[in-house]
XYZ file of C-alpha atoms in Angstrom:
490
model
C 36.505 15.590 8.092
C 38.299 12.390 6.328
C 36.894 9.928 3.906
C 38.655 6.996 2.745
C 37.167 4.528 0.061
C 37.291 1.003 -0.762
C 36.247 -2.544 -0.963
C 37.568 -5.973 -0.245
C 36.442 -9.146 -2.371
C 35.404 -12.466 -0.510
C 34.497 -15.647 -2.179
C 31.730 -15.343 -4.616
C 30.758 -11.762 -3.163
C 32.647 -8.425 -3.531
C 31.822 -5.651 -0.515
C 32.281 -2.083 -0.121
C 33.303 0.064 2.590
C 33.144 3.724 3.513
C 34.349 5.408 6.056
C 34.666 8.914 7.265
C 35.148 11.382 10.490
C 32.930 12.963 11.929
C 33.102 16.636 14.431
C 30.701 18.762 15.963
C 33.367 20.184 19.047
C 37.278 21.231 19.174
C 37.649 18.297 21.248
C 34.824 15.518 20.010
C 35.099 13.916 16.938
C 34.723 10.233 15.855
C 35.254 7.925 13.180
C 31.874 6.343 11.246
C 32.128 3.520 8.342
C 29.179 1.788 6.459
C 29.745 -1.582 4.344
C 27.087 -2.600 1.607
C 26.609 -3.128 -1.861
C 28.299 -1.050 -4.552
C 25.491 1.442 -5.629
C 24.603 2.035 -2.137
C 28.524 2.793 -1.009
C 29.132 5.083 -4.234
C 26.026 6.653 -3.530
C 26.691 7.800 -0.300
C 30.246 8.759 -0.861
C 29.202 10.907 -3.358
C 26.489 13.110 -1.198
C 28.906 14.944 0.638
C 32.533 16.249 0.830
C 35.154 16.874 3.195
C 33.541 20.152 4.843
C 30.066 19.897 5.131
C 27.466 19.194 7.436
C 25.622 15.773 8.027
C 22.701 14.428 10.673
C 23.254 10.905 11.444
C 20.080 8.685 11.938
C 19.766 5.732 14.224
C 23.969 4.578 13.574
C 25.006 1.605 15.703
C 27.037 2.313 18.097
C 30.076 0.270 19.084
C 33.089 0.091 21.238
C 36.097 0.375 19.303
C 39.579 -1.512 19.467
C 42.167 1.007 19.204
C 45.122 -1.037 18.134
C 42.984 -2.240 15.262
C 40.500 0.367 14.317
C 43.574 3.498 14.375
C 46.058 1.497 12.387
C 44.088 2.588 9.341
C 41.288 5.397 10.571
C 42.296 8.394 12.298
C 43.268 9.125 15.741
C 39.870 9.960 17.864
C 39.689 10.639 21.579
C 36.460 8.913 21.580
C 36.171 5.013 23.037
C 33.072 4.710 20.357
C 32.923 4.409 16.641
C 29.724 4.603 14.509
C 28.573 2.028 11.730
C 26.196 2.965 9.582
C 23.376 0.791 7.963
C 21.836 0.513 4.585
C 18.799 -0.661 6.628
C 18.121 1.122 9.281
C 20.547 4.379 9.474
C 20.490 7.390 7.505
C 22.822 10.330 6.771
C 20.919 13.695 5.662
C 23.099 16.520 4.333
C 22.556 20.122 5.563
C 22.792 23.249 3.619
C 25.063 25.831 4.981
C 22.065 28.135 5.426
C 20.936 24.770 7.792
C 23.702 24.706 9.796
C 24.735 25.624 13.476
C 27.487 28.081 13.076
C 29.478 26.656 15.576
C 29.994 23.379 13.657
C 31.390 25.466 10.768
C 34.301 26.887 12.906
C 35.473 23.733 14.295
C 36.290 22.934 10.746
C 39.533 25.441 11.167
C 40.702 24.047 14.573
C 43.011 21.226 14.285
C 41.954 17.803 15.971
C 45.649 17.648 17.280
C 47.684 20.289 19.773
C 48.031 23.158 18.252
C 51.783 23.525 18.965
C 52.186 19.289 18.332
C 53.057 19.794 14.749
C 56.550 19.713 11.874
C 57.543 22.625 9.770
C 59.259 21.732 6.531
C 62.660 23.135 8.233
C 61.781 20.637 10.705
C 61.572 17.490 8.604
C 64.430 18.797 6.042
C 66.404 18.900 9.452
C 65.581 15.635 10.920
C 66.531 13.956 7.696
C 65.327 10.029 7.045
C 65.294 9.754 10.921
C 61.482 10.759 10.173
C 61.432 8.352 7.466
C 57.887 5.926 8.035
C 56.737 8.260 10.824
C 53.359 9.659 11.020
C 53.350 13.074 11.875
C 51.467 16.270 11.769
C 52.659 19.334 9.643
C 52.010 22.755 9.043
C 52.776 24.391 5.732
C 51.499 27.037 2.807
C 50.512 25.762 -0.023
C 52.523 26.453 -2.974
C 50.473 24.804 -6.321
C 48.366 21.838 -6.824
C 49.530 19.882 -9.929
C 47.482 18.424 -12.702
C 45.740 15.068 -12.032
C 47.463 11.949 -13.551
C 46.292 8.667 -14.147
C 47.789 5.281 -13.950
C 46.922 1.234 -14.097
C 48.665 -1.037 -12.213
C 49.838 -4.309 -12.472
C 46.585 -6.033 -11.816
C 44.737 -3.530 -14.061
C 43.405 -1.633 -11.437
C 42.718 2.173 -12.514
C 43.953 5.397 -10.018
C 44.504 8.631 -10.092
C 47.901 11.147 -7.905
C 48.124 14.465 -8.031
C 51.099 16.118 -6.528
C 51.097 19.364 -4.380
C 54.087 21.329 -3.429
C 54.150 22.843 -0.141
C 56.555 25.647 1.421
C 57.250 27.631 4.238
C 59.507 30.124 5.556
C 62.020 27.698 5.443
C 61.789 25.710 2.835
C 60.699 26.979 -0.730
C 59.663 23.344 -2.036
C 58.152 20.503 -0.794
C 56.274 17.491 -1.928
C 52.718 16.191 -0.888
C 51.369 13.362 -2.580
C 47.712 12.292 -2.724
C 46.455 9.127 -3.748
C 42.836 9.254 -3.008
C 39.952 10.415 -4.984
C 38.710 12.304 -2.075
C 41.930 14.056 -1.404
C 42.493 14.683 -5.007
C 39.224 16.463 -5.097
C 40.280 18.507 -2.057
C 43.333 19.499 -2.956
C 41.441 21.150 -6.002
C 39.807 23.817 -4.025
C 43.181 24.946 -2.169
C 44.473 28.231 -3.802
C 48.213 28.627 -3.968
C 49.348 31.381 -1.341
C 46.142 31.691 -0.116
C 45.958 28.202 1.387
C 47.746 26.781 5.070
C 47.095 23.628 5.727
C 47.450 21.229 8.918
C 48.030 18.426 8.182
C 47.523 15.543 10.636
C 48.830 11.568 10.601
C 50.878 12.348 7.432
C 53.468 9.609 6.560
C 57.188 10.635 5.431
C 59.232 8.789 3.716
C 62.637 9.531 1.947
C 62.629 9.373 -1.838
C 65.492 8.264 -3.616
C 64.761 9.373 -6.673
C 64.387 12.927 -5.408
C 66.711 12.385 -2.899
C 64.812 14.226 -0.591
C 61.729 13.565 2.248
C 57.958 13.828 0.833
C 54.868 13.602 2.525
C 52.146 11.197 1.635
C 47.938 11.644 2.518
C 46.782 8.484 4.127
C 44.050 6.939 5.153
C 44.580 8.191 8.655
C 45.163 11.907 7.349
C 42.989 14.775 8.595
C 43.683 18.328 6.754
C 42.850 21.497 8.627
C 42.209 24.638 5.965
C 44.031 27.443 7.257
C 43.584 27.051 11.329
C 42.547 29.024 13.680
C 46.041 29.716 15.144
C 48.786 32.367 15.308
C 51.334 30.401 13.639
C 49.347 29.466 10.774
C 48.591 33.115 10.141
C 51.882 34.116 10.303
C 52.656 31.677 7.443
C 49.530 33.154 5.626
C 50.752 36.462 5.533
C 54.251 34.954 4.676
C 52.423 33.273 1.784
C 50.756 36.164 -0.070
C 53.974 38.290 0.573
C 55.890 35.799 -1.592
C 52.665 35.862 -4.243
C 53.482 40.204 -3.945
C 57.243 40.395 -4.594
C 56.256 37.443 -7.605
C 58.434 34.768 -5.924
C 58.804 31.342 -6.796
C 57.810 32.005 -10.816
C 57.636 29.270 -13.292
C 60.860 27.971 -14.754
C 61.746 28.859 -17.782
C 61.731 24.927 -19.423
C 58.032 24.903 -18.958
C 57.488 28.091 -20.692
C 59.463 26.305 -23.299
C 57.140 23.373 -22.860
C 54.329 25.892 -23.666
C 55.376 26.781 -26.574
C 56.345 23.917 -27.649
C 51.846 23.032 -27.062
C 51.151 25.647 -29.354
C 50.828 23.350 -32.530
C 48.114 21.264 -30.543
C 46.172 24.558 -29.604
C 42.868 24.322 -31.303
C 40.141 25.679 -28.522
C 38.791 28.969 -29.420
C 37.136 30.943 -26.439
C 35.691 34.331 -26.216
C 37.091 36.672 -23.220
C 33.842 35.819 -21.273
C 33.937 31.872 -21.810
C 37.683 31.911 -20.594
C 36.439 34.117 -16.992
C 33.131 31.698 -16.773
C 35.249 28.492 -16.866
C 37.430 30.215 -14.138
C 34.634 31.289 -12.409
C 33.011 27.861 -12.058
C 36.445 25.858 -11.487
C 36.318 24.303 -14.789
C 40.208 24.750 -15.034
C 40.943 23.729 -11.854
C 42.656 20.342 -12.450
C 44.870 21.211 -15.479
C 45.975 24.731 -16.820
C 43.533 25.732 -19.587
C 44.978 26.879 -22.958
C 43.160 28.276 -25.547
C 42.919 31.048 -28.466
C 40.793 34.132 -28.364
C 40.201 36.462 -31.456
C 40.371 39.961 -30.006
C 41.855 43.506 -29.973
C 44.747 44.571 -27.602
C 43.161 47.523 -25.560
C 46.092 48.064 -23.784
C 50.074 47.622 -23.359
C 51.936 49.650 -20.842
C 54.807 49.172 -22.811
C 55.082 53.394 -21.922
C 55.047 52.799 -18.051
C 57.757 53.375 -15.593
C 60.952 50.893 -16.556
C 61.066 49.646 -13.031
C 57.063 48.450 -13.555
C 57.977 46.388 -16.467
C 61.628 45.671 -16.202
C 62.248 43.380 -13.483
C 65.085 42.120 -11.924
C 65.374 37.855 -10.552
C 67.722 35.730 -8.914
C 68.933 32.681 -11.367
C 68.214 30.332 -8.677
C 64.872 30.693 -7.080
C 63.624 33.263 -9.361
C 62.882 35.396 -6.595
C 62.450 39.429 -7.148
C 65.572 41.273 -6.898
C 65.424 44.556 -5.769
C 68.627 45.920 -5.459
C 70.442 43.828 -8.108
C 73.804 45.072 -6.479
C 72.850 43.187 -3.418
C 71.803 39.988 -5.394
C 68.765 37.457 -3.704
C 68.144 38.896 -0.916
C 65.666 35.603 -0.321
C 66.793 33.869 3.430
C 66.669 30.227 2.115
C 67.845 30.548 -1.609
C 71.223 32.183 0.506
C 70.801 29.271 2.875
C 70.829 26.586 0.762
C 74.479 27.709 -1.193
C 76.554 30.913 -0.197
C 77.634 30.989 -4.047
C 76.879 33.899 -5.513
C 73.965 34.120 -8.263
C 73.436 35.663 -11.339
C 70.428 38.513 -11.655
C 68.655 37.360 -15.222
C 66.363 40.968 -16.831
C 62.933 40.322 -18.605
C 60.143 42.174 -19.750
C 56.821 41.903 -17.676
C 54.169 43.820 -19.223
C 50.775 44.142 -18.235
C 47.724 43.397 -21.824
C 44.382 43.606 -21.777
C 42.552 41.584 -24.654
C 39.398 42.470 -25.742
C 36.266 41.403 -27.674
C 32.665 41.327 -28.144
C 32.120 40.048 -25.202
C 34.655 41.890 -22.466
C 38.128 42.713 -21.665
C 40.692 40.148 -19.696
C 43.865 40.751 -18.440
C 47.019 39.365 -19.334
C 50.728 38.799 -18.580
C 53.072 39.072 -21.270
C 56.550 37.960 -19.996
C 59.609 36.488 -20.588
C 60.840 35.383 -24.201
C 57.375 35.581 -25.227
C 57.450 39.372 -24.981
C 60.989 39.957 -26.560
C 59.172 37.716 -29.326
C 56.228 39.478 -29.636
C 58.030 43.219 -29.929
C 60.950 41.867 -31.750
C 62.695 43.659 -29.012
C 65.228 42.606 -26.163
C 65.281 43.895 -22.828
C 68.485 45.939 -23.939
C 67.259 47.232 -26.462
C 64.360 48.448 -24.897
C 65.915 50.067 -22.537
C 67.605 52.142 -25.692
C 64.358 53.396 -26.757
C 63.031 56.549 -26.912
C 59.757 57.338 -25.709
C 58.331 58.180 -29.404
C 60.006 54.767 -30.446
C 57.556 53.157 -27.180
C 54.658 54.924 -28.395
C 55.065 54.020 -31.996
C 55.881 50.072 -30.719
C 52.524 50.332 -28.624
C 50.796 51.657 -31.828
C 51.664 48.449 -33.819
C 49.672 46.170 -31.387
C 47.043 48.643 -29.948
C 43.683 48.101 -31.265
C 44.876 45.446 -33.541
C 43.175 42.303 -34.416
C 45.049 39.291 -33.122
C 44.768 35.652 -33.194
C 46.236 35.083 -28.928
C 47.219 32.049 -27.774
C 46.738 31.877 -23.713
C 47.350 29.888 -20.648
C 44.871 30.424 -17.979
C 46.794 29.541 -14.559
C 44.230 29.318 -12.181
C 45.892 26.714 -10.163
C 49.364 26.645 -11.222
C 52.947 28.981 -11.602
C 52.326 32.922 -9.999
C 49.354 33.883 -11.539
C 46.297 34.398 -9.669
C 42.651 33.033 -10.916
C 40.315 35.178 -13.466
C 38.071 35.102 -10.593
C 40.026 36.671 -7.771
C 41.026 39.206 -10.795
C 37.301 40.236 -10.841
C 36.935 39.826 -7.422
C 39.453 42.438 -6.971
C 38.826 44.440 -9.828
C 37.348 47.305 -8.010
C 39.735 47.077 -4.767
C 43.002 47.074 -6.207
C 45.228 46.503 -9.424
C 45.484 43.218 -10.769
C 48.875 41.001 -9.833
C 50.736 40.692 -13.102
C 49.929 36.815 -14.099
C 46.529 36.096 -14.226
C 46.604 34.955 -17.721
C 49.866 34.275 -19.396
C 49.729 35.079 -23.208
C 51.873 32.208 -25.421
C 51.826 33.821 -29.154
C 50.264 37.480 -30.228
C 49.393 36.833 -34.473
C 48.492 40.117 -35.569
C 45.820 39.546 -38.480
C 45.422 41.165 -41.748
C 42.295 39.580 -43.226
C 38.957 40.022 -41.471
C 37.884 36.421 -42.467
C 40.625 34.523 -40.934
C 39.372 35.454 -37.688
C 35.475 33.351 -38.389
C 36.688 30.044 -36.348
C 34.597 27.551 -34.638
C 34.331 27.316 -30.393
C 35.209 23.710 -29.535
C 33.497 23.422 -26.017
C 34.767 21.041 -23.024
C 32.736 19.861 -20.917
C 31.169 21.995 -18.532
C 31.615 25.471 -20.981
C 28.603 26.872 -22.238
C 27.306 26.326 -25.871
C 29.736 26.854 -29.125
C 28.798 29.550 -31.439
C 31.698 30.889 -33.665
C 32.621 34.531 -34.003
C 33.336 36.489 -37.241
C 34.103 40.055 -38.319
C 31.507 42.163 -38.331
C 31.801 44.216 -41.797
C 30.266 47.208 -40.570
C 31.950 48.798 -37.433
C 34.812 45.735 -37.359
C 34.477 44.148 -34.090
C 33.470 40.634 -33.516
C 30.280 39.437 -33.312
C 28.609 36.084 -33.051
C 28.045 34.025 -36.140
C 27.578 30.223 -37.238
C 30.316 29.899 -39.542
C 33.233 27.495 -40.002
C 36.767 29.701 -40.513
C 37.326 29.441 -43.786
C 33.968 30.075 -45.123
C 32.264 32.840 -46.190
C 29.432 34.598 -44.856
C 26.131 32.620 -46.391
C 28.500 29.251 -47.327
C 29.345 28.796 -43.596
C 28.293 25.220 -41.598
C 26.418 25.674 -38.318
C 29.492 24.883 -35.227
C 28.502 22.196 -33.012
C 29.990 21.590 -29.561
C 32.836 18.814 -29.871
């Protein structure tokens, strides 16, 4: 249930260390560690994650000292802890298919009370009283940011990533991991979709947010969405705020999009961009590419109120009466100044090609942009004027710069958008379109795939002269058909 990873130098030798936690009842779990060489250590580490199921073989068992062994490990009612051997013990890994159903569910029962937790009010209360403590905390999951990297001062490599948590309470809150294993973890939570409990978390006070954050140790157990009412009360909570499109992206990092445009150079087809979402290959960073394809639809002719929406200046939060202003509990609670309602455009784009359609949001300044119209001015158009607009951009080639937001801002994932593609509507936001190019030469649209890691093989795609859609080809842009170079993966 927790891994932690290290190793500790003596004289002459270096030594790793592993250790991890280990459940098979609500009430039973234990801690287990094994020290060895380095290729043994990283080898074991690496054949399972947080979440699966192991069989131990032969561990020694030994009596543990509290004081010592929970300063650093977590909490466990047991008197025991396990140490495992290069020699003698062994750790298989079961399948899912392998194993007992009843270990599975223990995995969404916390290993503390359920009612012995913090809510985010709670610690914004409390202040830097709880500043040090280790406590346990329940709260939604609002994004997962992108991993960075750092060295530090004795050259040492590492990696943070930063989620931000929220409640009903409290819109914004800061969880930092440190660990590789909790890095990886954090990767597979969904925004909105995701509670956590979190167990032995340490707060501290930040001054340079001057505010509390939480930090994952070493000690820290994280339950995925628990078994208990409170938790699903703060689910439901959760996706109601993804439904009414609260907490959006601010408008300085669409700016900051834009301003990436110039360093764009991936080229994707529509069904490269939903198998990279499909197998997590975006996961860790936003993905942003260009796709050569049609516009199959705008519903820049729908109802105003569908694509005309209304936000508070503060929290960004859907206004629905704008005569009322935020109607948002905490955005009120936080200042009883009034706030300004800003107006954009949120239209709804499919794109198009050879190889399937994807859905798009079109928002913001990028819209205005894109029609050369403002959101007053479209409101002073006539519906002939709307169809005509449409016209302009339906069925038109166009060079499209996107921003697939799997794990970041509103938008939900290409995959839950064809997960749900034959229950319901798509949420506006799955992909957020940067730049629409409209193009007027056939040729300019032959450009080479550059392929990450992890994407399936480059071909290029070019105009096909005889019924103009795209089609695959092994040209470079630029060169004609029968001059072209064969495009390699990068």
């Amino acid at each position: 249930m927790s891994k932690d990873f290290q190793t500790e130098k003596d004289i002459g030798t270096e030594r790793y260390t592993f250790s991890f936690t280990i459940r098979d009842s609500p009430a039973a779990f234990i801690n287990a560690s094994s020290w060895g060489r380095e290729d043994y250590i990283k080898s074991l580490s690496e054949s399972f994650r947080v979440g699966d199921c192991v069989i131990i073989e032969n561990p020694l068992v030994q009596t543990k000292d509290v004081e010592r062994e929970e300063k650093f490990n977590p909490s466990t009612p047991s008197y025991y802890k396990l140490l495992i051997s290069e020699v003698h013990s062994l750790v298989k890994i079961c399948s899912r298919y392998e194993a007992d159903t009843s270990l599975l569910a223990v995995l969404h029962v916390p290993t503390k009370d359920l009612h012995d937790y913090y809510s985010l009010g709670d610690i914004v209360a409390n202040g830097q009283s709880l500043n040090g403590k280790i406590i346990n905390v329940l709260a939604a999951v609002r994004s997962v940011g992108e991993i960075k990297s750092f060295t530090t001062s004795d050259k040492r490599k590492g990696q943070r990533c930063e989620v931000k948590l929220f409640d009903d309470a409290v819109d914004s809150f800061a969880l930092m991991c440190w660990s590789n294993e909790c890095i990886q973890l954090a990767q597979t939570w969904i925004p909105r979709e995701t509670v956590l409990f979190a167990s032995e978390i340490r707060i501290n006070y930040d001054s340079f947010r001057n505010s509390m954050v939480a930090t994952v140790v070493s000690k820290t157990i994280f339950t995925i969405n628990p078994d208990m009412p409170e938790a699903q009360a703060l689910l439901s909570y959760a996706r109601d705020c993804s439904e009414n499109g609260a907490f959006v992206e601010e408008n300085d990092e669409i700016s900051a999009d834009l301003a990436k445009l110039e360093t764009i150079m991936d080229v994707y087809t529509v069904q490269q961009i939903k198998d990279r979402a499909l197998q997590g290959a975006v996961k860790n960073n936003p993905l942003y590419g260009i796709v050569f394809a049609y516009i199959s639809m705008l519903n820049i002719d729908a109802n105003v109120s569908k694509i005309v929406r209304d936000r508070c200046s503060r929290c960004h939060y859907l206004v629905t009466d704008s005569s009322e202003g935020c109607t948002y509990t905490f955005c009120n609670e936080m200042s009883a100044d009034p706030k300004s309602v800003f107006t954009s455009l949120d239209l709804r784009v499919d794109i198009t090609d050879h190889t399937g359609t994807l859905p798009c949001n079109l928002s913001g300044s990028v819209a205005e942009d894109t029609l050369s119209c403002t959101v007053d001015g479209f409101f002073n158009l006539t519906e002939d004027q709307k169809t005509s607009l449409k016209w302009n951009f339906l069925l038109e080639r166009c060079k499209i710069y996107l921003k697939e937001i799997l794990w970041h801002g509103v938008g939900v994932s290409v995959k839950e958008a064809v997960n749900r593609a034959h229950r319901r509507p798509y949420r506006d936001g799955e992909t957020a379109i940067l730049q629409v190019q409209p193009i007027l030469n056939p040729y300019s649209m032959v450009q080479p795939i550059v392929v990450s890691k992890g994407s399936p093989s480059g071909i290029s795609m070019s105009t096909d002269a005889g019924n103009g859609r795209l089609s695959p080809c092994a040209y470079r842009h630029g060169s004609p058909p029968g001059k072209g170079s064969v495009a390699t993966s990068a």
